[in-house]
Coordinates of C-alpha atoms (C1' of nucleotides) in Angstrom, one line a residue:
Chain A
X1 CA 38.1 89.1 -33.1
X2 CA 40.5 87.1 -35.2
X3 CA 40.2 85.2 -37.7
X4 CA 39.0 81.9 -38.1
X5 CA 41.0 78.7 -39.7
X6 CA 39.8 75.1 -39.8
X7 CA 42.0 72.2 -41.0
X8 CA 40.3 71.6 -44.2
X9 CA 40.7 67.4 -44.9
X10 CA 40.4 68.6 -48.9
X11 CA 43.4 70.6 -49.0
X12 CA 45.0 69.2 -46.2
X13 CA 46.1 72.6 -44.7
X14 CA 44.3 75.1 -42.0
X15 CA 42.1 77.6 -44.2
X16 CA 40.5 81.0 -43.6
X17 CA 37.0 80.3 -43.0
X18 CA 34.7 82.2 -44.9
X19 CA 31.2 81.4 -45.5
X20 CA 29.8 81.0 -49.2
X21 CA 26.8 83.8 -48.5
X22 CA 27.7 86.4 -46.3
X23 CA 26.2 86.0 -42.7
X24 CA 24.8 82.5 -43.5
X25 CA 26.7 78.8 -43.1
X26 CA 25.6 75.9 -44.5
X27 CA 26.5 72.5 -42.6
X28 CA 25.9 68.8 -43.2
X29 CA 26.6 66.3 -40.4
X30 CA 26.5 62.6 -40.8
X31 CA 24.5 61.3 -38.3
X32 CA 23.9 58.2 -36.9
X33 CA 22.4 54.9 -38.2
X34 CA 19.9 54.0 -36.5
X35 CA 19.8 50.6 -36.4
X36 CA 21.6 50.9 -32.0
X37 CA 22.5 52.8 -29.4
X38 CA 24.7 55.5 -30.3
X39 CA 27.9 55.0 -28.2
X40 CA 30.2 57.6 -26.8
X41 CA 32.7 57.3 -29.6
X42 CA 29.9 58.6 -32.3
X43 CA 28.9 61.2 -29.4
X44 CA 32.4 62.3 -29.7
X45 CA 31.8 63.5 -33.2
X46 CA 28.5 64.6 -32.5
X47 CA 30.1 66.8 -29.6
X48 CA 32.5 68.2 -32.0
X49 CA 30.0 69.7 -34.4
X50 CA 27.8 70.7 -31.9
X51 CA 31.1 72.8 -30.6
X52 CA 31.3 73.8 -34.2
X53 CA 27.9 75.1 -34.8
X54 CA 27.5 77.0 -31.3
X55 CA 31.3 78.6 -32.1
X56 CA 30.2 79.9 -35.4
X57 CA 26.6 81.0 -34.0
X58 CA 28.2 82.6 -31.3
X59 CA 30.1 84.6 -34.1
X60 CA 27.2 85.8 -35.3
X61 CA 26.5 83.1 -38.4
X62 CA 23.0 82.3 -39.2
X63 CA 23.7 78.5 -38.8
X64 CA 21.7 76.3 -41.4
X65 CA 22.6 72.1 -40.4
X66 CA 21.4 69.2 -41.6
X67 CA 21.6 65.6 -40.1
X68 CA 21.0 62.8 -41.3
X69 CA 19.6 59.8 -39.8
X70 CA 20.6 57.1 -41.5
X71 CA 17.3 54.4 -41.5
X72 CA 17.6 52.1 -44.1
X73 CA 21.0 49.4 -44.7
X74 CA 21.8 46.0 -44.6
X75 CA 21.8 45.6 -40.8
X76 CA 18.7 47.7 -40.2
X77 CA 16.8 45.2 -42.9
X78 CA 18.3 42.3 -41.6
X79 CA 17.5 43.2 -37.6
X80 CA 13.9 44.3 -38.5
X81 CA 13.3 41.5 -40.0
X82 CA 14.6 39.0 -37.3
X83 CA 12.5 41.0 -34.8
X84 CA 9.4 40.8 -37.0
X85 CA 8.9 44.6 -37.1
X86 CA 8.9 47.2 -39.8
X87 CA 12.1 49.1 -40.7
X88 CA 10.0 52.6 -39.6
X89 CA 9.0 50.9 -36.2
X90 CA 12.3 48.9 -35.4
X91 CA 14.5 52.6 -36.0
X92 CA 12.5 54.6 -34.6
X93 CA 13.5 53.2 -30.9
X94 CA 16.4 54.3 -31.8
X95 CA 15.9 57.6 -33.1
X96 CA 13.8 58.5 -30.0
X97 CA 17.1 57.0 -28.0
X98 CA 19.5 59.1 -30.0
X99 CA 17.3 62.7 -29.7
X100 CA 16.9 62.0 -26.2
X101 CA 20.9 61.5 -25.6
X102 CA 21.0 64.6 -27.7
X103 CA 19.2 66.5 -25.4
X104 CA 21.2 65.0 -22.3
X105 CA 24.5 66.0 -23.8
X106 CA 23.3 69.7 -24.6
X107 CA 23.8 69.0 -28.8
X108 CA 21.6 71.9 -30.4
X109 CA 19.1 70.4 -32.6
X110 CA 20.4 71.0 -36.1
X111 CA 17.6 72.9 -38.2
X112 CA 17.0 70.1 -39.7
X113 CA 16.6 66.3 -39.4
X114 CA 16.8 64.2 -42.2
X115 CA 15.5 60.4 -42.2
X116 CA 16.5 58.3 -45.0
X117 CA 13.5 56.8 -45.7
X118 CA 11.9 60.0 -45.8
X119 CA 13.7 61.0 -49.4
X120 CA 13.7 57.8 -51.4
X121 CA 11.9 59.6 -54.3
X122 CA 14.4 62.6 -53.8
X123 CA 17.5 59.8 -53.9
X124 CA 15.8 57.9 -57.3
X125 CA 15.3 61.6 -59.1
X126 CA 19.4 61.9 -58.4
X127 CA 20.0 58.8 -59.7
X128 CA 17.6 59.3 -62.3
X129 CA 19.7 62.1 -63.4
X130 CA 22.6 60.6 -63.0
X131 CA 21.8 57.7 -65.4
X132 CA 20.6 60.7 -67.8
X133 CA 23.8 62.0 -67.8
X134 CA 26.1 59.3 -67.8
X135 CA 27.3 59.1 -64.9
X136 CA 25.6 56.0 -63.5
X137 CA 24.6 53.1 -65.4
X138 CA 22.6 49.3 -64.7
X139 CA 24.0 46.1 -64.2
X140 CA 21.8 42.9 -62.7
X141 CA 19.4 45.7 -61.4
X142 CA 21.2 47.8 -59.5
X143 CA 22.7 51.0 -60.5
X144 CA 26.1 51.9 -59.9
X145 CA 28.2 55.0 -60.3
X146 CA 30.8 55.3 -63.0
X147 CA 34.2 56.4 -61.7
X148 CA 35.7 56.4 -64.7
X149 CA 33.6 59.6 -65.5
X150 CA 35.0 61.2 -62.2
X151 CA 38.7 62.5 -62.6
X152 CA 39.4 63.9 -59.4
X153 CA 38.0 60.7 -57.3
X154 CA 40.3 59.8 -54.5
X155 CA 40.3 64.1 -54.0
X156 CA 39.6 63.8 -50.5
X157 CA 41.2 60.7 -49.4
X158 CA 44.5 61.1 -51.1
X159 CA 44.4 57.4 -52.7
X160 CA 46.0 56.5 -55.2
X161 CA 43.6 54.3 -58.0
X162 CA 46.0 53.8 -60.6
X163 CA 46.6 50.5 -59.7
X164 CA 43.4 49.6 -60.2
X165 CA 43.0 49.5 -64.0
X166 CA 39.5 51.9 -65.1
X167 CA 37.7 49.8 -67.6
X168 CA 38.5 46.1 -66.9
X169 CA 35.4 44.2 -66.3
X170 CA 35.9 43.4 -62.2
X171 CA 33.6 40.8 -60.5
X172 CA 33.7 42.5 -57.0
X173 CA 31.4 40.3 -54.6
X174 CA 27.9 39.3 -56.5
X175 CA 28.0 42.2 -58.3
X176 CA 28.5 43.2 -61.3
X177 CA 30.5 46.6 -62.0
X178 CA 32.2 47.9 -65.0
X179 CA 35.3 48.9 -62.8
X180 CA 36.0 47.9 -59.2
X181 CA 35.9 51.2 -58.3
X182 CA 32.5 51.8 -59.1
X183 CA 29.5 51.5 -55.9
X184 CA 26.0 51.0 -55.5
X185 CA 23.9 54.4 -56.0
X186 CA 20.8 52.1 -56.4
X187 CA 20.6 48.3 -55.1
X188 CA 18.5 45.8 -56.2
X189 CA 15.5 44.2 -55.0
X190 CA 15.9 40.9 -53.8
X191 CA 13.3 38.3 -53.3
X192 CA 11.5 38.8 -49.7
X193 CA 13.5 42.2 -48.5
X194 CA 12.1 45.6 -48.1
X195 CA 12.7 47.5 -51.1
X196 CA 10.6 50.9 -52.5
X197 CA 8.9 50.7 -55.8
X198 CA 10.5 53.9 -57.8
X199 CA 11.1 56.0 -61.2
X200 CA 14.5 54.3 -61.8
X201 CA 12.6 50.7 -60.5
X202 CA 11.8 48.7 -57.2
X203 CA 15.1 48.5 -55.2
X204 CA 16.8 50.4 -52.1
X205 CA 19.4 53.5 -51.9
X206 CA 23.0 53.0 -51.3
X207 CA 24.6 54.2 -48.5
X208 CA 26.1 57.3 -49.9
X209 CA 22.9 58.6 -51.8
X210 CA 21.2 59.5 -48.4
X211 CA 24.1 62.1 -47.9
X212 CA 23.9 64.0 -51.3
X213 CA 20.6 64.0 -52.1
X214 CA 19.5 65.4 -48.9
X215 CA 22.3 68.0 -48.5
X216 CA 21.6 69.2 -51.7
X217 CA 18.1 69.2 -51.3
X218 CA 18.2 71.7 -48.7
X219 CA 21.0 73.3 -48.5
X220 CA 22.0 73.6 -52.2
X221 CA 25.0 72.1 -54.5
X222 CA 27.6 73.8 -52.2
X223 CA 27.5 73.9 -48.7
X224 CA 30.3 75.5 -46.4
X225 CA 30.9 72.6 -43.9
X226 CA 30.8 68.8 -44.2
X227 CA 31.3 67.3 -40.9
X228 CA 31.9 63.8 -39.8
X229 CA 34.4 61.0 -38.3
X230 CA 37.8 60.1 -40.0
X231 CA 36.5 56.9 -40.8
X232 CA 34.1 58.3 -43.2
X233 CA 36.4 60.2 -45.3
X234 CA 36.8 56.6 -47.7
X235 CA 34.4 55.7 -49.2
X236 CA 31.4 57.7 -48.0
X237 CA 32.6 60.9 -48.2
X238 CA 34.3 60.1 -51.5
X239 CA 31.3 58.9 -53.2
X240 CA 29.2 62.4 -51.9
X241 CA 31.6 64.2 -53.7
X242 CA 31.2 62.2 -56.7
X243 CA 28.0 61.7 -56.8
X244 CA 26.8 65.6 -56.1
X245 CA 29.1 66.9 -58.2
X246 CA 28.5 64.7 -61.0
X247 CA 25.1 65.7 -61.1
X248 CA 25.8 69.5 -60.0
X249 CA 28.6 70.4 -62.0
X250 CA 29.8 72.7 -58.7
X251 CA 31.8 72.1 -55.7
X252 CA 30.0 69.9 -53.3
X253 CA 31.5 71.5 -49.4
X254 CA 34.2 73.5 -48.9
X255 CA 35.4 73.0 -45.7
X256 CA 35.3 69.0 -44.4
X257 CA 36.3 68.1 -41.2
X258 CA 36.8 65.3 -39.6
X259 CA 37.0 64.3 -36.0
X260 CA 39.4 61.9 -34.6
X261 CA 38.1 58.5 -33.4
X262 CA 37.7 57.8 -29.6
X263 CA 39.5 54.7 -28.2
X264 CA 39.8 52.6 -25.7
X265 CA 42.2 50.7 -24.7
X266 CA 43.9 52.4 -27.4
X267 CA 41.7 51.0 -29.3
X268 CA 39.0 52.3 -31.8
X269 CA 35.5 52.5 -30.0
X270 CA 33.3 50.7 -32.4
X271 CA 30.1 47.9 -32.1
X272 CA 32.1 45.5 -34.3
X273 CA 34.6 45.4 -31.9
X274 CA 32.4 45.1 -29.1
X275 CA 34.3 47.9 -27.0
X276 CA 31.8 50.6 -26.9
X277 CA 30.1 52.0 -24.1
X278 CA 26.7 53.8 -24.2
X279 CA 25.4 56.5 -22.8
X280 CA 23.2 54.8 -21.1
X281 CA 25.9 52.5 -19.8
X282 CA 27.9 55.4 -18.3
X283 CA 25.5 56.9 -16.5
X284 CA 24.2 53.5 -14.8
X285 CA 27.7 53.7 -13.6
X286 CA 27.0 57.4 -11.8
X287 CA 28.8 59.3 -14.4
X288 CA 27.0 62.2 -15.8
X289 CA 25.9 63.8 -19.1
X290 CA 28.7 67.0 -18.0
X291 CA 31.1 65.4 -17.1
X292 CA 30.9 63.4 -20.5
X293 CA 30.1 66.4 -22.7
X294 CA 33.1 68.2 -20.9
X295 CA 35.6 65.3 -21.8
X296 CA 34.6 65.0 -25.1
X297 CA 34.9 68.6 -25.8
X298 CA 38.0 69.2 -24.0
X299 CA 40.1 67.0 -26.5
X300 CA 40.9 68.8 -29.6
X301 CA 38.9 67.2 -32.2
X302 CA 41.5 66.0 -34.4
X303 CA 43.0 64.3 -32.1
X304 CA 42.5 60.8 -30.9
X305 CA 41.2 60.5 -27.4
X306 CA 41.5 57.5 -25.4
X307 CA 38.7 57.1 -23.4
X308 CA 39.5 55.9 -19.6
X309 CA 37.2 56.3 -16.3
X310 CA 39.9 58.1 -15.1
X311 CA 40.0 60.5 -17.6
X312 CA 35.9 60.8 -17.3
X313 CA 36.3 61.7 -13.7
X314 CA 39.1 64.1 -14.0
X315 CA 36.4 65.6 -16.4
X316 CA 33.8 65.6 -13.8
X317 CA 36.5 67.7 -11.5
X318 CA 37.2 70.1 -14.1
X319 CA 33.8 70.6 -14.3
X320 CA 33.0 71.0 -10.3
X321 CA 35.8 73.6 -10.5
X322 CA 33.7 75.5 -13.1
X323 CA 30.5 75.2 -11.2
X324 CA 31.7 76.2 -8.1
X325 CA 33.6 79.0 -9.6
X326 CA 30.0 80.3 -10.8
X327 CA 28.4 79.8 -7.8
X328 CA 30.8 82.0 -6.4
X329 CA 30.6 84.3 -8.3
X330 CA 26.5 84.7 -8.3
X331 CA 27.5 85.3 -4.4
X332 CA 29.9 88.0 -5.2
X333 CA 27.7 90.0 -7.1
X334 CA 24.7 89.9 -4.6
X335 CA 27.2 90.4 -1.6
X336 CA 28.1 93.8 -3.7
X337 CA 31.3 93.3 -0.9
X338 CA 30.8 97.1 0.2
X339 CA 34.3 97.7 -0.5
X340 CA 35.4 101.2 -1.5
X341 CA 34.2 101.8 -4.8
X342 CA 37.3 100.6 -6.9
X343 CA 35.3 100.4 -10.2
X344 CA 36.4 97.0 -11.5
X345 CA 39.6 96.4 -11.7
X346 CA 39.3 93.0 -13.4
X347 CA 37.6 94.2 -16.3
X348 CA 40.9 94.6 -18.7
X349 CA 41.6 90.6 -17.4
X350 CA 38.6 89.1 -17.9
X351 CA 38.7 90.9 -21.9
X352 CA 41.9 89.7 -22.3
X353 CA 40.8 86.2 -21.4
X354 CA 38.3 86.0 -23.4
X355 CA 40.1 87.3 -26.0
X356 CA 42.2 84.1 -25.3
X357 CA 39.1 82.0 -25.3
X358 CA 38.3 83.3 -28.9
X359 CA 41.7 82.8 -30.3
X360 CA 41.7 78.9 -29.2
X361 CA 38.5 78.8 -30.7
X362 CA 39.4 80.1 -33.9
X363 CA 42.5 78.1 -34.2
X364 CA 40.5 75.1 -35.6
X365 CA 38.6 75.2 -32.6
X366 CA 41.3 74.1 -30.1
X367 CA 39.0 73.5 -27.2
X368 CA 42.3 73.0 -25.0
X369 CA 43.6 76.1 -25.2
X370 CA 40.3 77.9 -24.9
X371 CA 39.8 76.3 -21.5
X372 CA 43.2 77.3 -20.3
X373 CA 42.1 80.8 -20.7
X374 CA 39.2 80.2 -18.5
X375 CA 40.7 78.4 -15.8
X376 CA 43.4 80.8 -15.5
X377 CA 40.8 83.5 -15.1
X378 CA 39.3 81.0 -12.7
X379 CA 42.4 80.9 -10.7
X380 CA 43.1 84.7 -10.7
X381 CA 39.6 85.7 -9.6
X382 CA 39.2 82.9 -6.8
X383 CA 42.5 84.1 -5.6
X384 CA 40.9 88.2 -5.7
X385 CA 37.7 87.1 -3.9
X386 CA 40.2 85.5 -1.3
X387 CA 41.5 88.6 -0.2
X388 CA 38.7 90.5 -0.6
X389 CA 39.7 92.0 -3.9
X390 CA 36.8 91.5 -5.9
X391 CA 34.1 93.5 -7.2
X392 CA 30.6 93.1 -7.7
X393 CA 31.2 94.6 -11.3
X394 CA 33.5 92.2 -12.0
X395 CA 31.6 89.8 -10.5
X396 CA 29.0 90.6 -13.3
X397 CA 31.3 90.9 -16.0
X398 CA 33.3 87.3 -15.3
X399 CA 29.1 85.7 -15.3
X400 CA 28.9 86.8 -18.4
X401 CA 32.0 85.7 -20.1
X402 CA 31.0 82.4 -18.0
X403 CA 28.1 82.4 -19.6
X404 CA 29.4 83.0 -23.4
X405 CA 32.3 80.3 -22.5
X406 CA 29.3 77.8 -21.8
X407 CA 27.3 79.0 -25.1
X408 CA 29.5 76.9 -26.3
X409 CA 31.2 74.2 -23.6
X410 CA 27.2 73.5 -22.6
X411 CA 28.3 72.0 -19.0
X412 CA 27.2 74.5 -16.7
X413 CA 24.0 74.5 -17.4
X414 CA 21.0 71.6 -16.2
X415 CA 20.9 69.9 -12.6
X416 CA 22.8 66.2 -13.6
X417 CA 21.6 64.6 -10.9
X418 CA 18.1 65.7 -11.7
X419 CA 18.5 64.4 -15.5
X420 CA 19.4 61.3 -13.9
X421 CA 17.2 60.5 -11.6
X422 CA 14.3 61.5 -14.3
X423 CA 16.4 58.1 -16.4
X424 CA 15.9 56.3 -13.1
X425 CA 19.9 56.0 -12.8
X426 CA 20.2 58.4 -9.6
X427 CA 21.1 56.0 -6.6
X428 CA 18.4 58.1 -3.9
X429 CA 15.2 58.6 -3.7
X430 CA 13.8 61.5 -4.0
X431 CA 15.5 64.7 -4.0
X432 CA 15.2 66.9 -0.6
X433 CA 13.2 69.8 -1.3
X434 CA 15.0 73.4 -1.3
X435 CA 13.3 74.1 1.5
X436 CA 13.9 71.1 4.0
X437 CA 17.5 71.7 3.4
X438 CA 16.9 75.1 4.2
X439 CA 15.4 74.0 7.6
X440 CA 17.9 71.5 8.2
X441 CA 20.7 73.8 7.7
X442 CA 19.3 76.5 9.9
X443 CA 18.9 73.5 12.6
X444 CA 22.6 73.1 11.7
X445 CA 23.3 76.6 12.7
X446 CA 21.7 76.6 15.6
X447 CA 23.7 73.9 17.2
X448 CA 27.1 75.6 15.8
X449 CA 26.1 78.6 18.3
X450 CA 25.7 76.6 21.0
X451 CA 29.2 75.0 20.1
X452 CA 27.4 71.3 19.7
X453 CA 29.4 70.1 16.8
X454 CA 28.7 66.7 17.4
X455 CA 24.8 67.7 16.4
X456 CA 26.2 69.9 14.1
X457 CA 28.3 67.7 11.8
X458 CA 25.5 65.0 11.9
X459 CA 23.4 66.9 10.7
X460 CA 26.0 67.7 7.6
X461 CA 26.4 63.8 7.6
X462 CA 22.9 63.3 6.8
X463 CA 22.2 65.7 4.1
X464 CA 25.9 64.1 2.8
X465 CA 23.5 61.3 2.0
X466 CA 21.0 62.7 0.7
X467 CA 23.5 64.4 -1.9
X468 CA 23.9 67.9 -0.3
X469 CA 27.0 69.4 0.5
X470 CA 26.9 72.4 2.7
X471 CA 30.0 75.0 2.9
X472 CA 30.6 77.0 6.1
X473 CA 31.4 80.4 4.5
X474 CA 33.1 83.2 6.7
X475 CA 30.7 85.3 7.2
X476 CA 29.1 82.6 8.9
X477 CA 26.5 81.7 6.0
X478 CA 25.9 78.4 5.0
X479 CA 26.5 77.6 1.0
X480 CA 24.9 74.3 -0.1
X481 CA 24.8 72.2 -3.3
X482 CA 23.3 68.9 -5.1
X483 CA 26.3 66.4 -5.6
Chain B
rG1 C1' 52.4 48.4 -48.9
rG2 C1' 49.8 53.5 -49.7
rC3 C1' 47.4 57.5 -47.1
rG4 C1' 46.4 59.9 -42.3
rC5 C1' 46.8 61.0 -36.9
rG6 C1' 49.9 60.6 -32.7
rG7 C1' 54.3 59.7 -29.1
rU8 C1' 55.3 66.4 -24.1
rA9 C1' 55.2 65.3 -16.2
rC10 C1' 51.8 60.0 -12.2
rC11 C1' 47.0 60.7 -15.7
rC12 C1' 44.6 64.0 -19.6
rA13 C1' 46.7 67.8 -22.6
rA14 C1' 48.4 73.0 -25.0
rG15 C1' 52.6 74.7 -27.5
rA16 C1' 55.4 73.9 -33.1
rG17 C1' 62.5 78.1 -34.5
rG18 C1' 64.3 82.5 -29.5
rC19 C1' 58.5 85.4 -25.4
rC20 C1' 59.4 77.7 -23.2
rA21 C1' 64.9 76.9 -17.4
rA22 C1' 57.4 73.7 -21.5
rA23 C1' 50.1 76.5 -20.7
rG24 C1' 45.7 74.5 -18.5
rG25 C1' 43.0 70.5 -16.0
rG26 C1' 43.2 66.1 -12.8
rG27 C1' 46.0 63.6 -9.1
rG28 C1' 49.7 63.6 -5.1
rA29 C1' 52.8 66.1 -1.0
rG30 C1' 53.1 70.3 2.2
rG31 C1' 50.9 74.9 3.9
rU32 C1' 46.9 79.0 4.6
rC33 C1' 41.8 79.6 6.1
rU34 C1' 38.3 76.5 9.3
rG35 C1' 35.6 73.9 15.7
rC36 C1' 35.8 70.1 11.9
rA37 C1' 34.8 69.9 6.9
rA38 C1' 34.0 71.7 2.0
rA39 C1' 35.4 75.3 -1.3
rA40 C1' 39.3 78.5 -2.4
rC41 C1' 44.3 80.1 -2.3
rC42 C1' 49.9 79.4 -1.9
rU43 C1' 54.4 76.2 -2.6
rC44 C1' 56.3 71.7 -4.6
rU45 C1' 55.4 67.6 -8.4
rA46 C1' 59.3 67.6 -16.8
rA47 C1' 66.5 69.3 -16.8
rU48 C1' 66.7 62.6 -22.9
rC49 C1' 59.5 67.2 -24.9
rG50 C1' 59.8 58.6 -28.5
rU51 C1' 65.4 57.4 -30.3
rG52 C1' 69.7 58.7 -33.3
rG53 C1' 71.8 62.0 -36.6
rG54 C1' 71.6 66.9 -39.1
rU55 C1' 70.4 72.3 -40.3
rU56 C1' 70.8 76.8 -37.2
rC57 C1' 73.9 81.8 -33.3
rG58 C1' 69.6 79.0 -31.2
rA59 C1' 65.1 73.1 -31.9
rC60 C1' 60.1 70.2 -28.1
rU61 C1' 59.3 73.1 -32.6
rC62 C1' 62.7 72.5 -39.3
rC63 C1' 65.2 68.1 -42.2
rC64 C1' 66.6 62.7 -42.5
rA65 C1' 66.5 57.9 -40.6
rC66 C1' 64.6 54.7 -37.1
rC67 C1' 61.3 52.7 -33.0
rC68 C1' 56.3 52.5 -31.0
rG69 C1' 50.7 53.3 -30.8
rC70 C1' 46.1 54.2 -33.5
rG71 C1' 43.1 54.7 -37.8
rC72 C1' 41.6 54.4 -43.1
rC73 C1' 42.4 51.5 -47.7
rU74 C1' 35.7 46.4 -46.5
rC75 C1' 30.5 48.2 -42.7
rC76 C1' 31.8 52.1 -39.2
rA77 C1' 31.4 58.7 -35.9

RNA sequence: GGCGCGGUACCCAAGAGGCCAAAGGGGGAGGUCUGCAAAACCUCUAAUCGUGGGUUCGACUCCCACCCGCGCCUCCA
């Protein structure tokens, strides 16, 4: 296998990946805030990491991730207090919400699961030794970090600060900062909001503390990956640097990526802009957790991807293809065809496609190209069962490429329908049993012999309804699947 | 204004000097198979790869200019 590059958003250029500690990577995603819904345009990111972590453990890393989830800001405060609960109670709706559309889009549970509120004494001891050495200093209560101190700030973002003048006393909102520059590590109490009674005083963290102070806590002062959306990069991804390093004195991450942002309309996704769509909100439309996962892991993840229905159901096709592909090939390999024992002939194809797979992969995971090598083998093997062609070895050795193809794409895997009915979105009632479709199809047969297609296709009408689809094969057999 | 990502067929999208008279998916048209379907397969569906210049034996790919979309620069995945 080749090598593997990511687009690094530090240096601006692809880089060889290597990991810090042989065998072993180190990751830090920023998760969500907890304080809504997570829409599909967060999921996108979320999608993209997940891609990342499976691609990497599929390589044979030992995969160490944290999340974050982020439980404590202005909003959270603010909508906890207006619905009378506690911040702990009013997020953890959320966070319930957001592992359970975890689970629903197939995102590996990262090793570990941070909650701000968790690490408050963890964020003051950072501060605390921030203020020790300089780097952070009081004003009106609240703590900020000193920029001044920080020569390579703007590293990551490639902005240019010289315009704003270091050292000039700047009245930036209420607060009062030493340079304009300079943010919140450590905010203030304020008369009648939740705050946490500390070393460095009563108050509550900044938004970028969370970040630092729990990626260092467990994963150490440099990790190999730093994950997130674009939108992060300035300020909060800015301020982790500065803020961990000033307090480490070593390199915070050495490979950040960032994900492009979802749009619609050709227009960022986002709750402000009141264009966002749930989960939840797609699949009370009939769409389903694959077809989702598939579109937003089929995009390249630097790239923008405008979100449409259309595209979401050209997604769910894609996906059928792939399914169907699978099923086929389960068949192939019982059906052992009985042809004469031609070894299997598809072997050297089905390497070489994989081999394809990988490369796509390790091209700053281009998702794209990966699943052109898999159709194509799609193609070329439906095409060899067609005439007959295909051999129960290859049969086995295509399943499990299929299989290390959805270690990573995750849509092949899980009944939808089932997952959707559980959520009480599935339009029938309950699901026919295996075996009453069974009966019914044998019914079906029956009148086929006795050339009674009119009984015949009503009977495939009905189970239409019910959400099975039943495939005449040649041999005569009956295939069936759940819609 | 600064920084960044894009503009490739009806839709999504790969490719980034010759292997491209441009992958893959979806859709559409026709066909094969089938009692009918479904699935699958076959054929067709890009001759300005945003526009105009330039470099080169050769450019979708490099350079310059311009046009258009999106994002960040304030909370945001």
């Amino acid at each position: 296998m080749g090598e593997i590059v990511f687009q690094n958003t530090l240096s601006g250029r692809k880089e060889a990946f290597t990991p810090l500690h042989a065998g072993d990577v180190r990751m830090y995603t920023c998760g969500p805030t907890v304080y809504d819904f997570a829409h599909i345009g967060n999921f996108r990111t979320f999608v993209f990491q997940d891609v990342l972590r499976r691609f990497l453990r599929a390589r044979g890393f030992r995969v160490r991730q944290v999340m974050n989830l982020t439980d404590v800001d202005d909003r959270i405060i603010q909508n906890a207090a207006a619905a009378g609960a506690g911040i702990r109670e009013y997020t953890d709706r959320y966070i319930q919400a957001f592992l359970e559309d975890m689970r629903l889009l197939h995102l590996e549970m990262p090793e570990t699961l941070a909650r701000a509120t968790d690490h408050i004494d963890d964020m003051a001891a950072l501060v605390a030794q921030l203020l020790e050495n300089g780097f952070a200093y009081r004003s009106d209560g609240s703590i900020y970090f000193r920029i001044a101190r920080f020569p390579c700030y703007g590293a990551l973002s490639k902005m240019d600060f010289s315009g704003i003048q270091a050292g000039a006393r700047v009245d930036v909102d209420r607060y009062e900062k030493d340079d304009a520059r300079d943010f919140a590590l450590w905010k203030e109490h304020k008369p009648g909001e939740h705050f946490w009674e500390t070393r460095i005083g009563p108050g509550r963290p900044g938004w970028h503390l969370e970040c630092s102070t729990m990626a260092l806590k467990y994963l150490g002062p440099t990790l190999d990956f730093h994950t997130g959306g674009v939108d992060l990069v300035f300020p909060h991804h800015e301020n982790e640097i500065a803020q961990s390093e000033a307090a480490t004195g070593q390199p915070f991450v050495r490979y950040w990526l960032h994900a492009e942002h979802l749009l619609v309309n050709g227009e960022k996704m986002s709750k402000s802009a009141g264009n966002f769509y749930t989960l939840r909100d797609l699949f009370a439309r009939g769409h389903r957790p694959s077809a989702i996962r598939f579109l937003l892991a089929s995009v390249p993840y630097r790239r923008q991807l405008n979100f449409t229905f259309e595209g979401l159901e050209q997604a769910a096709s894609s996906v059928e293809r792939l399914r169907n592909f699978a099923a086929r090939l389960r068949e192939a390999r019982l059906a052992d065809s009985g042809a004469p024992d031609s070894g299997a002939p598809f072997a050297p194809r089905i390497v070489e496609a994989e081999a394809r797979f990988e490369a796509g992969l390790e091209d700053d995971l281009n998702t794209a190209q990966a699943l052109a090598a898999v159709f194509d083998l799609v193609r070329e093997i439906n095409t060899a069962i067609d005439r007959g062609e295909f051999a129960a070895a290859d049969a086995a050795a295509a399943l499990a490429f299929l299989g290390r193809f959805d270690a990573i794409f995750a849509v092949l895997g899980g009944d939808d329908l089932e997952t959707l009915r559980a959520l009480g979105y599935a339009e029938s009632g309950a699901p026919l049993a295996d075996d009453d479709v069974a009966a019914r199809v044998r019914e079906r047969r029956e009148a086929r012999q006795r050339r009674d297609f009119e009984a015949a296709d009503r009977i495939r009408r009905e189970l239409a309804e019910r959400g099975i689809i039943l495939e005449d094969l040649k041999d005569g057999t009956v295939r069936w699947k759940r819609t």
